[in-house]
Tab-separated table of C-alpha atoms and ligand atoms in Angstrom:
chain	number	residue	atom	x	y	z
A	1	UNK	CA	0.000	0.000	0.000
A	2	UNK	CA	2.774	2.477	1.384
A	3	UNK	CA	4.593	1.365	-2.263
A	4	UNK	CA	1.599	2.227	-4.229
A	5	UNK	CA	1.425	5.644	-2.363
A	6	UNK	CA	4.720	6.548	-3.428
A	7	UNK	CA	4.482	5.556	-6.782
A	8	UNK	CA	1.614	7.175	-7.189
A	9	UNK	CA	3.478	10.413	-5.906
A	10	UNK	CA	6.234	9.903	-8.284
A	11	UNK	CA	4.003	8.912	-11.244
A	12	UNK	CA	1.945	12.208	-10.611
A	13	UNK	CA	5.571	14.308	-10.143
A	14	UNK	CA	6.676	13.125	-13.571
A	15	UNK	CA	3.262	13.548	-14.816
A	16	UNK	CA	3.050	17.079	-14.117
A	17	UNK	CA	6.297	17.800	-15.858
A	18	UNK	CA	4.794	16.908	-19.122
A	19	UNK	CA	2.193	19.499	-18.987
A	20	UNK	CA	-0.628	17.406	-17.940
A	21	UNK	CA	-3.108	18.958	-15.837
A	22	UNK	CA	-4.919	16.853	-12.870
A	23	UNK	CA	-7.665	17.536	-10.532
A	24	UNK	CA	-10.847	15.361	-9.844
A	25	UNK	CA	-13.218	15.353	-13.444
A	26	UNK	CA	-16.575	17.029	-13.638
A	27	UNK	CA	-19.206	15.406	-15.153
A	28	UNK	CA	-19.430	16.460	-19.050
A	29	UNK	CA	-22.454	17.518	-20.340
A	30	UNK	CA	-21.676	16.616	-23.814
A	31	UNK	CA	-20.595	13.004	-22.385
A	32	UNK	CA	-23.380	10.083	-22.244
A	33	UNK	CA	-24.311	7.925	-19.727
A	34	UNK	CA	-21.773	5.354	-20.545
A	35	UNK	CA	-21.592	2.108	-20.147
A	36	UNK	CA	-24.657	2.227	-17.019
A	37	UNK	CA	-27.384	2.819	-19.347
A	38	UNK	CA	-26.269	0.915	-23.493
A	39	UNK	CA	-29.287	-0.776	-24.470
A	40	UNK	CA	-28.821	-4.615	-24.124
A	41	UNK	CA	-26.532	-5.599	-26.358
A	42	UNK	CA	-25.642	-2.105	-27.697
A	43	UNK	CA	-26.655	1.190	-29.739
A	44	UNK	CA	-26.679	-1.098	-33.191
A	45	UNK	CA	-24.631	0.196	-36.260
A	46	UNK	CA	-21.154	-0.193	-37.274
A	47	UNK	CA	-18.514	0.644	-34.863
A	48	UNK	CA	-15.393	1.612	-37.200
A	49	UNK	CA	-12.308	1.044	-34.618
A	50	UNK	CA	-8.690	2.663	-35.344
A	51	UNK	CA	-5.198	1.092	-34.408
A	52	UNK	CA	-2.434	-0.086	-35.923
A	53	UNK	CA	-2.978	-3.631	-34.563
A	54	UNK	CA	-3.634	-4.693	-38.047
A	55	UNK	CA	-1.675	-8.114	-38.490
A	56	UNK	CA	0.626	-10.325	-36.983
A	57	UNK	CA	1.068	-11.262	-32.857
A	58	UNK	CA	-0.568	-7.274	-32.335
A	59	UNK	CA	-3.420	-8.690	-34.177
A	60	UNK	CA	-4.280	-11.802	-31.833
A	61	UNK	CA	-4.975	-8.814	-29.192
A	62	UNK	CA	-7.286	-7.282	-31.037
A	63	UNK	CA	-9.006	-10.423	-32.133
A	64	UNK	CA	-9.419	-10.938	-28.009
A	65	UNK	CA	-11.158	-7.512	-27.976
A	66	UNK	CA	-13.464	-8.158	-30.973
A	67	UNK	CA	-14.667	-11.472	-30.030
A	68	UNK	CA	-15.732	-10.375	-26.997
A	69	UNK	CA	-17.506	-7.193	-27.947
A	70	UNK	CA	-19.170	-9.691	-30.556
A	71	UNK	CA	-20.326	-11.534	-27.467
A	72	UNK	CA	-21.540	-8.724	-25.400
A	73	UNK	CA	-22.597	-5.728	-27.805
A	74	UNK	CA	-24.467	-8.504	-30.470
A	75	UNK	CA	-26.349	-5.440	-32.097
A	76	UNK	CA	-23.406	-3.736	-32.831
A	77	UNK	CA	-20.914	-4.494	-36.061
A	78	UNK	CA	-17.069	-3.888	-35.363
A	79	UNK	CA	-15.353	-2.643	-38.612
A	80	UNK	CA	-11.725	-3.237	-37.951
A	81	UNK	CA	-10.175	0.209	-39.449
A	82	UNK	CA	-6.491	-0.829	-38.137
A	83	UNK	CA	-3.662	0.513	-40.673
A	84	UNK	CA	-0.117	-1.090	-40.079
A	85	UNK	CA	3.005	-0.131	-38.710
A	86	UNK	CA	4.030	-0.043	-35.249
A	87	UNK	CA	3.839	2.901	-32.858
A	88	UNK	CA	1.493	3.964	-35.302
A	89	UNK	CA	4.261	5.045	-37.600
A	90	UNK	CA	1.620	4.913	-40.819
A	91	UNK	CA	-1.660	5.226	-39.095
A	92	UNK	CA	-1.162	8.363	-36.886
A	93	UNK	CA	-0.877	10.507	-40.743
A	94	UNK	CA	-4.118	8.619	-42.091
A	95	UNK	CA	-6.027	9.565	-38.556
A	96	UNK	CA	-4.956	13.072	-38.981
A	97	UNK	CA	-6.224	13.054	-42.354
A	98	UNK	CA	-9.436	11.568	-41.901
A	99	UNK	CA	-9.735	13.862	-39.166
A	100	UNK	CA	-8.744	16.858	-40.528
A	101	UNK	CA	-11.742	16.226	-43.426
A	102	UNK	CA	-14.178	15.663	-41.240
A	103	UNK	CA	-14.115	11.782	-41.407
A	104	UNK	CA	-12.951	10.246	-38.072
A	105	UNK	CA	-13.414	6.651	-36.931
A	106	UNK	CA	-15.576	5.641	-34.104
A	107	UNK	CA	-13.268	5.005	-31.722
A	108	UNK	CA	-8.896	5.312	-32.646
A	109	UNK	CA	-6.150	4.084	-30.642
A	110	UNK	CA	-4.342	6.903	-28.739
A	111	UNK	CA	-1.609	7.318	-26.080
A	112	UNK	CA	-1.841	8.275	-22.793
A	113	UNK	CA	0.000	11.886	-22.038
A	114	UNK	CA	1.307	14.330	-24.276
A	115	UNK	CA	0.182	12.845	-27.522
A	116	UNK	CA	-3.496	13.002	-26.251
A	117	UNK	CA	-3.550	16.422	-25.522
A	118	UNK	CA	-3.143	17.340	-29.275
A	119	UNK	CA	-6.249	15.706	-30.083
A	120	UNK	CA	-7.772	17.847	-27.252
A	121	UNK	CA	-6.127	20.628	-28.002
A	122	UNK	CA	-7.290	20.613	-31.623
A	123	UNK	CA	-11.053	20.155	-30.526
A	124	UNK	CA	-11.448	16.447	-32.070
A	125	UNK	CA	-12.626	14.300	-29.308
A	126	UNK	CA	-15.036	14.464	-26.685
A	127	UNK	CA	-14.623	13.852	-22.943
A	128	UNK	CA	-15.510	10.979	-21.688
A	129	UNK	CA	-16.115	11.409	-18.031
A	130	UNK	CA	-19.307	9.595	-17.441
A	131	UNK	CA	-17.468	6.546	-19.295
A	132	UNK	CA	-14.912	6.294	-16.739
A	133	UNK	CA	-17.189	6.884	-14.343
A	134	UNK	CA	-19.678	3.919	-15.384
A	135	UNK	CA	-16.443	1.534	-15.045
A	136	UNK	CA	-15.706	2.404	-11.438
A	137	UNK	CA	-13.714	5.931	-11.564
A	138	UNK	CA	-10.748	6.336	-9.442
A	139	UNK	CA	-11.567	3.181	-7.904
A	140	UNK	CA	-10.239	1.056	-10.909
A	141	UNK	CA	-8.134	3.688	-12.597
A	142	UNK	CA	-4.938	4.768	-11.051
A	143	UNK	CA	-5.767	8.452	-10.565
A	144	UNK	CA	-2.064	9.562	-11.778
A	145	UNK	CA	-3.400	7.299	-15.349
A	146	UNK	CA	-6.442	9.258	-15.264
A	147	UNK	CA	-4.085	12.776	-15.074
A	148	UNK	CA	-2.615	11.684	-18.246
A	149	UNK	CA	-6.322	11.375	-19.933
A	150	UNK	CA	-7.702	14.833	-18.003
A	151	UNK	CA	-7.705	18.179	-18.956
A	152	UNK	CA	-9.149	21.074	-17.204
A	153	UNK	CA	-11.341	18.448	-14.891
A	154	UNK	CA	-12.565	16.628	-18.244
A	155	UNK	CA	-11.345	13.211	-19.328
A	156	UNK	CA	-10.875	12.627	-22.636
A	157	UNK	CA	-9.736	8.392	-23.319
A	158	UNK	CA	-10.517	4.929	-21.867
A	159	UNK	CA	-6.976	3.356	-21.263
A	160	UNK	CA	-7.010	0.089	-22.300
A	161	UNK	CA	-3.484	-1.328	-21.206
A	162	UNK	CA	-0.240	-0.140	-19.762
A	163	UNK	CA	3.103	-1.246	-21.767
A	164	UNK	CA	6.562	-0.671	-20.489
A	165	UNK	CA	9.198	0.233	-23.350
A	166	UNK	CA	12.476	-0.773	-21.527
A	167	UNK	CA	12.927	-4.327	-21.616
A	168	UNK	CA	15.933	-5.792	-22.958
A	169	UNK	CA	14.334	-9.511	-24.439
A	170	UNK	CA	17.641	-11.718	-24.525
A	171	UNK	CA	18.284	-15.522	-26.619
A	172	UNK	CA	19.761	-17.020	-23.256
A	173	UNK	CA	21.336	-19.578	-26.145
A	174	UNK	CA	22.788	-17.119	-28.249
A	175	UNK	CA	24.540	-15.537	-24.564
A	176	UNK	CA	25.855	-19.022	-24.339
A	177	UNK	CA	28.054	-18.687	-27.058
A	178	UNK	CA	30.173	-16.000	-25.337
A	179	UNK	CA	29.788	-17.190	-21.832
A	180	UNK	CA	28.216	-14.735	-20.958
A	181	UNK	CA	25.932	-15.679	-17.744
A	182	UNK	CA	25.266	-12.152	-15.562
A	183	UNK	CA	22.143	-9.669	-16.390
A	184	UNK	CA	25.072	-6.409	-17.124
A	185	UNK	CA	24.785	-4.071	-14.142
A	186	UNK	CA	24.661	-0.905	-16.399
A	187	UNK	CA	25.383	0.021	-19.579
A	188	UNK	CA	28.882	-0.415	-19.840
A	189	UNK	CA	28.744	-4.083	-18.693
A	190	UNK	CA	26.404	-4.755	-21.216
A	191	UNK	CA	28.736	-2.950	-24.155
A	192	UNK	CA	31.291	-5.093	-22.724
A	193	UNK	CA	29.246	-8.240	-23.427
A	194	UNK	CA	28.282	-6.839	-26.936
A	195	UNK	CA	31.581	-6.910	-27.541
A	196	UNK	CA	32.407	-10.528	-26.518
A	197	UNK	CA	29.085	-11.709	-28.806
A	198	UNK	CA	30.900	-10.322	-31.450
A	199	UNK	CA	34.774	-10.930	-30.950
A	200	UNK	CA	32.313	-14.908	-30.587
A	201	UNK	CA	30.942	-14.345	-34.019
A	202	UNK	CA	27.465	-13.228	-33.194
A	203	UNK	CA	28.139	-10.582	-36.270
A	204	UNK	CA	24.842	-8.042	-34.672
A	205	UNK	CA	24.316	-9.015	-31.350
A	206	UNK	CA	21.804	-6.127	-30.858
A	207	UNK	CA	18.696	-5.939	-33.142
A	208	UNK	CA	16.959	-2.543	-34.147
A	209	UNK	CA	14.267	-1.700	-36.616
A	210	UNK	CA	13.431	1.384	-38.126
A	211	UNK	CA	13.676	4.826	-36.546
A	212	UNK	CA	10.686	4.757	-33.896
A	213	UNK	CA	12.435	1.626	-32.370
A	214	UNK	CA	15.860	3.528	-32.438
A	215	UNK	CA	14.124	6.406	-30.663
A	216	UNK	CA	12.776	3.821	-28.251
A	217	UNK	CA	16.284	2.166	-28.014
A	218	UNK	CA	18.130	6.121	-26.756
A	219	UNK	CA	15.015	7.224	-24.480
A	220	UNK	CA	15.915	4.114	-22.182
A	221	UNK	CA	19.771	5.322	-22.757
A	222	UNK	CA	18.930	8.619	-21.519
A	223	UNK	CA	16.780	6.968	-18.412
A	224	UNK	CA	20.474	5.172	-17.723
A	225	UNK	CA	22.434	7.680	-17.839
A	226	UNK	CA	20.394	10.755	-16.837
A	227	UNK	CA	18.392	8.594	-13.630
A	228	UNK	CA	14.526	9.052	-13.986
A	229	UNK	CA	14.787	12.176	-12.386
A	230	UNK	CA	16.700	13.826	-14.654
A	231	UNK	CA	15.275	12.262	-17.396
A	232	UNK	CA	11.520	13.424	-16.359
A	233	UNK	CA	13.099	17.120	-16.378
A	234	UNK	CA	13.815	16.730	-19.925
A	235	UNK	CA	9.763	17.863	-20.737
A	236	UNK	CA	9.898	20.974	-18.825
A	237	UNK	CA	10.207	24.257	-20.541
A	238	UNK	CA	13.614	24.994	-18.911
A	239	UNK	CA	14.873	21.535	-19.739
A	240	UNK	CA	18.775	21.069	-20.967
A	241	UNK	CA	19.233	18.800	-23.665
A	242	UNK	CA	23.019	19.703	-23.952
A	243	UNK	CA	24.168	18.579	-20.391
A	244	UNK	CA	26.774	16.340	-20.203
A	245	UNK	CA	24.254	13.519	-18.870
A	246	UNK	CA	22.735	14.112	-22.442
A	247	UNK	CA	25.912	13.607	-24.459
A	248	UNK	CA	27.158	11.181	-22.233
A	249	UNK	CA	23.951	8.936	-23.131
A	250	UNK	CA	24.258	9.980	-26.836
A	251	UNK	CA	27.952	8.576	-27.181
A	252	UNK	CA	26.546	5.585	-25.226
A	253	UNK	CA	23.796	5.452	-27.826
A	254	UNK	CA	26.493	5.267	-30.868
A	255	UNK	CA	28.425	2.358	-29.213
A	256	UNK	CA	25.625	0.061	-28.986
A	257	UNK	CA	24.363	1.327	-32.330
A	258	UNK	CA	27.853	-0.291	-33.837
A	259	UNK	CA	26.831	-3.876	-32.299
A	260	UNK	CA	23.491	-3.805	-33.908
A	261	UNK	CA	22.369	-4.925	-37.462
A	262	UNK	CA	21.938	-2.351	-40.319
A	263	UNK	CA	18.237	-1.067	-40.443
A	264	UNK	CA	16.096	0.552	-42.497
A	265	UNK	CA	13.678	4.027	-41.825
A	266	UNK	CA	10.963	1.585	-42.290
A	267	UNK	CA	11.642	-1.777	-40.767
A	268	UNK	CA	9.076	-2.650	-38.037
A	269	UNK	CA	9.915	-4.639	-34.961
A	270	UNK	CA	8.381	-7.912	-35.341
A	271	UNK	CA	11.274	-8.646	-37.540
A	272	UNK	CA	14.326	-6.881	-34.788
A	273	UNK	CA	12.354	-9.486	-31.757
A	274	UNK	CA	12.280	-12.417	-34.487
A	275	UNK	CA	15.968	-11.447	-34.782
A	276	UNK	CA	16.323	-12.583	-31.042
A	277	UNK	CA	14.198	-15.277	-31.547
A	278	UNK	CA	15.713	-16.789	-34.342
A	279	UNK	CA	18.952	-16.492	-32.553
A	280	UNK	CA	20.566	-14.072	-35.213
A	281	UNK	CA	20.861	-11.279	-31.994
A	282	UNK	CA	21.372	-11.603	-28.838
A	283	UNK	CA	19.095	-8.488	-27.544
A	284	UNK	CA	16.239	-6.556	-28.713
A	285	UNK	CA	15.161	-3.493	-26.706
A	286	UNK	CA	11.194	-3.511	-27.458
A	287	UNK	CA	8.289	-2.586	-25.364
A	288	UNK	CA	6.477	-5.919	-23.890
A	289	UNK	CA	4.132	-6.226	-27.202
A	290	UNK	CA	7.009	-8.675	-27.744
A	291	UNK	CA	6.292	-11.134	-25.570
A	292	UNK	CA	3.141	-11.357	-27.635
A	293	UNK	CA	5.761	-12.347	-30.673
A	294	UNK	CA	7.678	-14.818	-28.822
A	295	UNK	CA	4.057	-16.001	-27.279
A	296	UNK	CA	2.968	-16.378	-31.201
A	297	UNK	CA	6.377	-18.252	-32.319
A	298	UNK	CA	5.560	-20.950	-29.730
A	299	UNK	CA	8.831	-19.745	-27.207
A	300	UNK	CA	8.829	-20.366	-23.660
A	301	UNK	CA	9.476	-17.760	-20.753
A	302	UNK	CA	12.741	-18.699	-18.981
A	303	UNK	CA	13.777	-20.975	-21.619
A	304	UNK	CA	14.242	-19.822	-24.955
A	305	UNK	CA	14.397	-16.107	-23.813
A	306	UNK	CA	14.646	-13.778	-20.679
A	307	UNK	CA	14.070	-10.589	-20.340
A	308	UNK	CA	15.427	-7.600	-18.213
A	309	UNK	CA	15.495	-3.486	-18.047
A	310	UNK	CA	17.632	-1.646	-19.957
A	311	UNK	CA	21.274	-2.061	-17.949
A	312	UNK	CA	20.981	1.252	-15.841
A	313	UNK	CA	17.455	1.299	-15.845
A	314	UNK	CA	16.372	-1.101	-12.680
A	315	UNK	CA	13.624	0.445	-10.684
A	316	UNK	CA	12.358	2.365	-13.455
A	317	UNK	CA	9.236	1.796	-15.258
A	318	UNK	CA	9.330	3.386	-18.979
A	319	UNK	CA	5.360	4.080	-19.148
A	320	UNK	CA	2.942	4.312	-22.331
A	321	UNK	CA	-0.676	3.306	-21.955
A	322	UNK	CA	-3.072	2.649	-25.360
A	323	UNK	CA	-6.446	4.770	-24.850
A	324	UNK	CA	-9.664	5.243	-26.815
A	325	UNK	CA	-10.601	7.946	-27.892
A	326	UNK	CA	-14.584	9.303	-28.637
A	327	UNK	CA	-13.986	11.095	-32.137
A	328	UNK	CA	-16.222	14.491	-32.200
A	329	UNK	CA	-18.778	14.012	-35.336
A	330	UNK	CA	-18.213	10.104	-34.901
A	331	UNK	CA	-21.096	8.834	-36.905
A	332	UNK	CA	-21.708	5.669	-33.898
A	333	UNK	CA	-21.025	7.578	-30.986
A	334	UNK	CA	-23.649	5.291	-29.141
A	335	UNK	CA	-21.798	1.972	-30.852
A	336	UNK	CA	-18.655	4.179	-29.633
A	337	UNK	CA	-19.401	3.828	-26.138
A	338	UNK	CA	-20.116	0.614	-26.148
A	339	UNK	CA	-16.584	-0.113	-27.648
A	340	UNK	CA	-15.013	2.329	-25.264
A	341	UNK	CA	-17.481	0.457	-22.030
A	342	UNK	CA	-16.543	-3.139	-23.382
A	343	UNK	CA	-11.967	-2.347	-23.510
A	344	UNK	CA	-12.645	-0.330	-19.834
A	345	UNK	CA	-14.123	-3.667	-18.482
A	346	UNK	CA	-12.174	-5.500	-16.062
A	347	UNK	CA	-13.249	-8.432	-18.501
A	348	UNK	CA	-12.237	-6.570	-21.658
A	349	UNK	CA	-8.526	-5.550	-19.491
A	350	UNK	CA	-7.573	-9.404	-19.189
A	351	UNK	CA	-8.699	-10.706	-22.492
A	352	UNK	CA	-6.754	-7.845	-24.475
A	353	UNK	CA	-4.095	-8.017	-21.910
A	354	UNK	CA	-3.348	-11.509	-21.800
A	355	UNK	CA	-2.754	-11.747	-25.595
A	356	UNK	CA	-0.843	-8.044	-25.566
A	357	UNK	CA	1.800	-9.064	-23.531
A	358	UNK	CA	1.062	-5.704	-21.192
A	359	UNK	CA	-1.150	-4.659	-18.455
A	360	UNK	CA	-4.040	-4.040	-17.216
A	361	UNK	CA	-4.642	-0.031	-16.554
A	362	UNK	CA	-7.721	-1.248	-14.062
A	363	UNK	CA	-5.973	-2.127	-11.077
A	364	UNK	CA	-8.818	-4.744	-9.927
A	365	UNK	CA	-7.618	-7.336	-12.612
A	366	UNK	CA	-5.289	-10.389	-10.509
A	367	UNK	CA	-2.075	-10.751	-11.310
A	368	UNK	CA	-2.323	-14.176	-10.436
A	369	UNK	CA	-5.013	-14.697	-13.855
A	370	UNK	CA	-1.726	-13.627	-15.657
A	371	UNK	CA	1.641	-15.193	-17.003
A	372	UNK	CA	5.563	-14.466	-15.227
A	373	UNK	CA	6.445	-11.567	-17.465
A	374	UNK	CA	2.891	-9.574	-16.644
A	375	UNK	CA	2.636	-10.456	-12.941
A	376	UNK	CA	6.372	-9.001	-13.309
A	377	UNK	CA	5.690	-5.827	-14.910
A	378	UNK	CA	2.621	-5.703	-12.562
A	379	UNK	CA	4.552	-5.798	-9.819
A	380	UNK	CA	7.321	-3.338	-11.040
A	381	UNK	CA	4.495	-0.904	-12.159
A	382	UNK	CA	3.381	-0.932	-8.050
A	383	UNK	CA	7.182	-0.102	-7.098
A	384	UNK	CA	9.133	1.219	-9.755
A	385	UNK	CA	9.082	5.257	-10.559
A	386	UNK	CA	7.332	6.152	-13.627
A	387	UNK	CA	9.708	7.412	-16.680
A	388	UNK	CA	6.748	8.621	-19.117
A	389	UNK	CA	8.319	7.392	-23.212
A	390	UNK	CA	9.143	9.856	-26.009
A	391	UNK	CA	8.761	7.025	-28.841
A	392	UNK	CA	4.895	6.357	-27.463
A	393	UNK	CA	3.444	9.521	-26.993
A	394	UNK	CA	3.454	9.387	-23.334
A	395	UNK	CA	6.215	12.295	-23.056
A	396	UNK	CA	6.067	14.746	-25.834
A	397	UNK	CA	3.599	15.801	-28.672
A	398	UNK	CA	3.995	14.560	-31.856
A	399	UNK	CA	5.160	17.290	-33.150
A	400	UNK	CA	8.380	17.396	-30.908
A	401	UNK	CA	8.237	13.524	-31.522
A	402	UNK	CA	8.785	13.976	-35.271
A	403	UNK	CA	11.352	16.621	-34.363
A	404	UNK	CA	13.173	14.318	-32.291
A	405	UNK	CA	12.616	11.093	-34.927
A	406	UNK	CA	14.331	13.002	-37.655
A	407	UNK	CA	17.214	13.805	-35.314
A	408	UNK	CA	17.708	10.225	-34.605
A	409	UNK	CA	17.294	8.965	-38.308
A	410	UNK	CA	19.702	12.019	-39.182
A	411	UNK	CA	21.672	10.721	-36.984
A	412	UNK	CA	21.705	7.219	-37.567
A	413	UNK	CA	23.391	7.853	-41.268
A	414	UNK	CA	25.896	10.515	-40.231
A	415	UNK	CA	26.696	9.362	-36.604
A	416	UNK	CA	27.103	12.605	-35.467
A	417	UNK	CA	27.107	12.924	-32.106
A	418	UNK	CA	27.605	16.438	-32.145
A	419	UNK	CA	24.955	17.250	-33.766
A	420	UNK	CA	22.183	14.849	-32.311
A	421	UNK	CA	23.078	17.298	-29.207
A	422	UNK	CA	22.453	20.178	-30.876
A	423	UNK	CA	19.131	18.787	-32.871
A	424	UNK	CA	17.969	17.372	-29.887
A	425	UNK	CA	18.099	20.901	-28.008
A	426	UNK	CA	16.720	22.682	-30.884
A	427	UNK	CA	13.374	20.309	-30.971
A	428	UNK	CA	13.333	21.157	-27.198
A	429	UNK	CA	13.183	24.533	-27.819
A	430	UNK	CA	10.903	24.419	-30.803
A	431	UNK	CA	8.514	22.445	-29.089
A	432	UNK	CA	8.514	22.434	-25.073
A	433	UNK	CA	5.399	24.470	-23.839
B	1	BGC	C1	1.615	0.827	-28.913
B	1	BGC	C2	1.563	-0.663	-28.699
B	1	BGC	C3	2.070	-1.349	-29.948
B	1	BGC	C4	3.445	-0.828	-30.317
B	1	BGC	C5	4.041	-1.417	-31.569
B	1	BGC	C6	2.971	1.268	-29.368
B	1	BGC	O1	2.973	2.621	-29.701
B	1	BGC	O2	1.296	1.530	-27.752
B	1	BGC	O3	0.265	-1.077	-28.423
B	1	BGC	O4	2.104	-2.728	-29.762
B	1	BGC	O5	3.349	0.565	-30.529
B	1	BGC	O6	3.210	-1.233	-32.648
């Protein structure tokens, strides 16, 4: 309980240096009556959902979700709208667009913190208060979650999971080859070990895909080598992003870049975890969708991989959370609701969560209906401090996401290290509020 307390302190701290606002939620007049009052199985109509859980091991989670809003909203139609590419790295332009002309979905996949307070901010989705509400408030919800989804007393997204993004997933065979038997105590160590994979003929003992899982790969760097603390400054107006903490994690950033493979802007990161699974790399630094891959290739927990944070990173959580969203002008909002009812159910939570390989958001789910790696992360979540993640919308807008993507993709042809500094302090500038 006294853990909780204090995590919840910390989690709100970090929160409110991403310019979320808190404070309890009034009831919004332009919300419904949520989940309480749906007709029997549900408003009727198609319910057009957006994501980017459109194939593979993502997909199965998704699948849990629609069967069981089959089940219990029978009147309703779900009309997968998913568009592929992880973190949303194709579907977040198509959203705009269809928003931007007036066309939105029903319900689209969001994240939790900064990235949801553009869609507020540009007056495209309505609170739902009475939603949350319905499914047990602050009761179910961690209130410093519900921060994250509130502004000025209104929320505006039904979380449907939490993920954490610094998890190094490890082929314990492939470690074999060089001996190599210790979890690395920080990053160092673990260079160290890259280095004896190779000098053993592992040729790229660290996968990475494309540039959202590079960005991915240096916010956990910067968590290392800034501590959480530091790191949770970086959102703040006043933030440095040319200490020496920062350039110290940037030259640690290059060195594990020269163990990894050679990637492409658009390589997702089914195929970097399949790297690990297939034994071609030794480590993939992914958020826990993966153990939805290795869960879909058949592999075993503690067997044919392991899993720890980023070396420097112990104690920290690296937070995103998936929400949904009720579009303004949706054409079901009633089939909406239902949708947004059905993934806020504790139900809903464990069938989604069980195939996602993350979290419930509700905290009234067991751990104990769960596998290791969740009950795990569950348990981490409780004690760990919150470090909110720049790849997943959870830190910064997408704007200053972008700004920071191109930096890293700039980056990742020139090696500059230089001049990530300076383009990571100019996106600051540009874009903290
Ligand atoms: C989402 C996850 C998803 C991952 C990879 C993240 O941004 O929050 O749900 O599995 O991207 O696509």
């Amino acid at each position: 309980m006294r853990a909780q307390a204090l995590v919840a302190v910390a989690f709100a701290a970090a929160l409110s240096l991403v310019g979320c606002s808190s404070g309890t939620p009034a009831a919004s007049p332009s919300a419904s009556s949520g989940a309480s009052t749906a007709p029997a199985g549900g408003a009727g109509g198609d319910v057009g959902v957006f994501t980017w859980w459109a194939d593979g091991s993502e997909k199965v989670g998704l699948d849990a979700l629609e069967k069981l809003f089959k089940e219990k909203y029978a009147n309703d139609t779900f009309v997968n709208l998913a568009v592929a590419g992880g973190a949303g790295s194709n579907a977040k332009a198509k959203l705009a667009a269809d928003l931007q002309n007036g066309n939105p979905p029903d319900s689209f996949q969001g994240h939790a913190g900064a990235e949801l307070q553009d869609y507020i901010r540009a007056d495209q989705i309505e609170p739902v208060n009475d939603i949350i509400t319905a499914l047990g408030g602050s009761s179910v919800f961690p209130q410093s979650l519900l921060d994250r989804l509130t502004v000025q007393g209104n929320i505006y997204s039904v979380p449907s999971n939490i993920h954490r993004a610094n998890v190094v997933w490890v082929n314990p065979a492939v470690l074999k080859k060089a001996g190599i038997t210790a979890e690395p105590a920080d990053l160092d160590a673990w260079i160290a070990d890259l280095g004896k994979l190779k000098a053993a003929g592992v040729s790229a003992p660290l996968s990475v895909a494309g540039t959202w899982t590079q960005v991915q790969l240096f916010e956990t760097v910067l968590i290392a080598d800034l501590g959480v603390d530091e790191y949770n400054k970086l959102f703040a107006a006043s933030a440095n992003w040319e200490s020496d903490g920062v350039k110290k994690a940037v030259a640690h950033y290059a060195k594990l870049l020269s163990y990894a493979n050679t990637a492409s802007d658009g390589d997702d990161w089914p195929g970097a975890t399949d790297a690990v699974i297939d034994g071609k790399a030794a480590y993939n630094v992914m958020g826990d969708w993966a153990v939805a891959e290795f869960t879909s290739k058949n592999k075993k927990d503690g067997e044919d991989y392991t899993y720890f944070p980023v070396p420097g990173t112990k104690g920290v959580f690296d937070f995103l959370a998936d929400s949904f969203t009720l579009p303004k002008n949706a054409k079901n909002p009633g089939g909406a609701k239902d949708w947004l009812a059905l993934i806020g159910s504790a139900e809903g939570q464990k069938a989604f969560n069980l195939a996602k390989g993350s979290i419930p958001a509700r905290t009234d789910v067991p751990s104990s209906d769960f596998p290791a790696y969740q009950q795990s992360a569950m348990a981490s979540f409780k004690s760990d401090k919150i470090a909110p993640s720049i790849a997943h919308g959870a830190a910064v807008s997408q704007a200053w996401n972008s700004d920071i993507s191109s930096a890293i993709s700039k980056f990742y042809g020139s090696k500059n290290q230089a001049t990530l500094v300076s383009d990571l302090a100019a996106a600051a500038k540009k874009n903290a509020a």
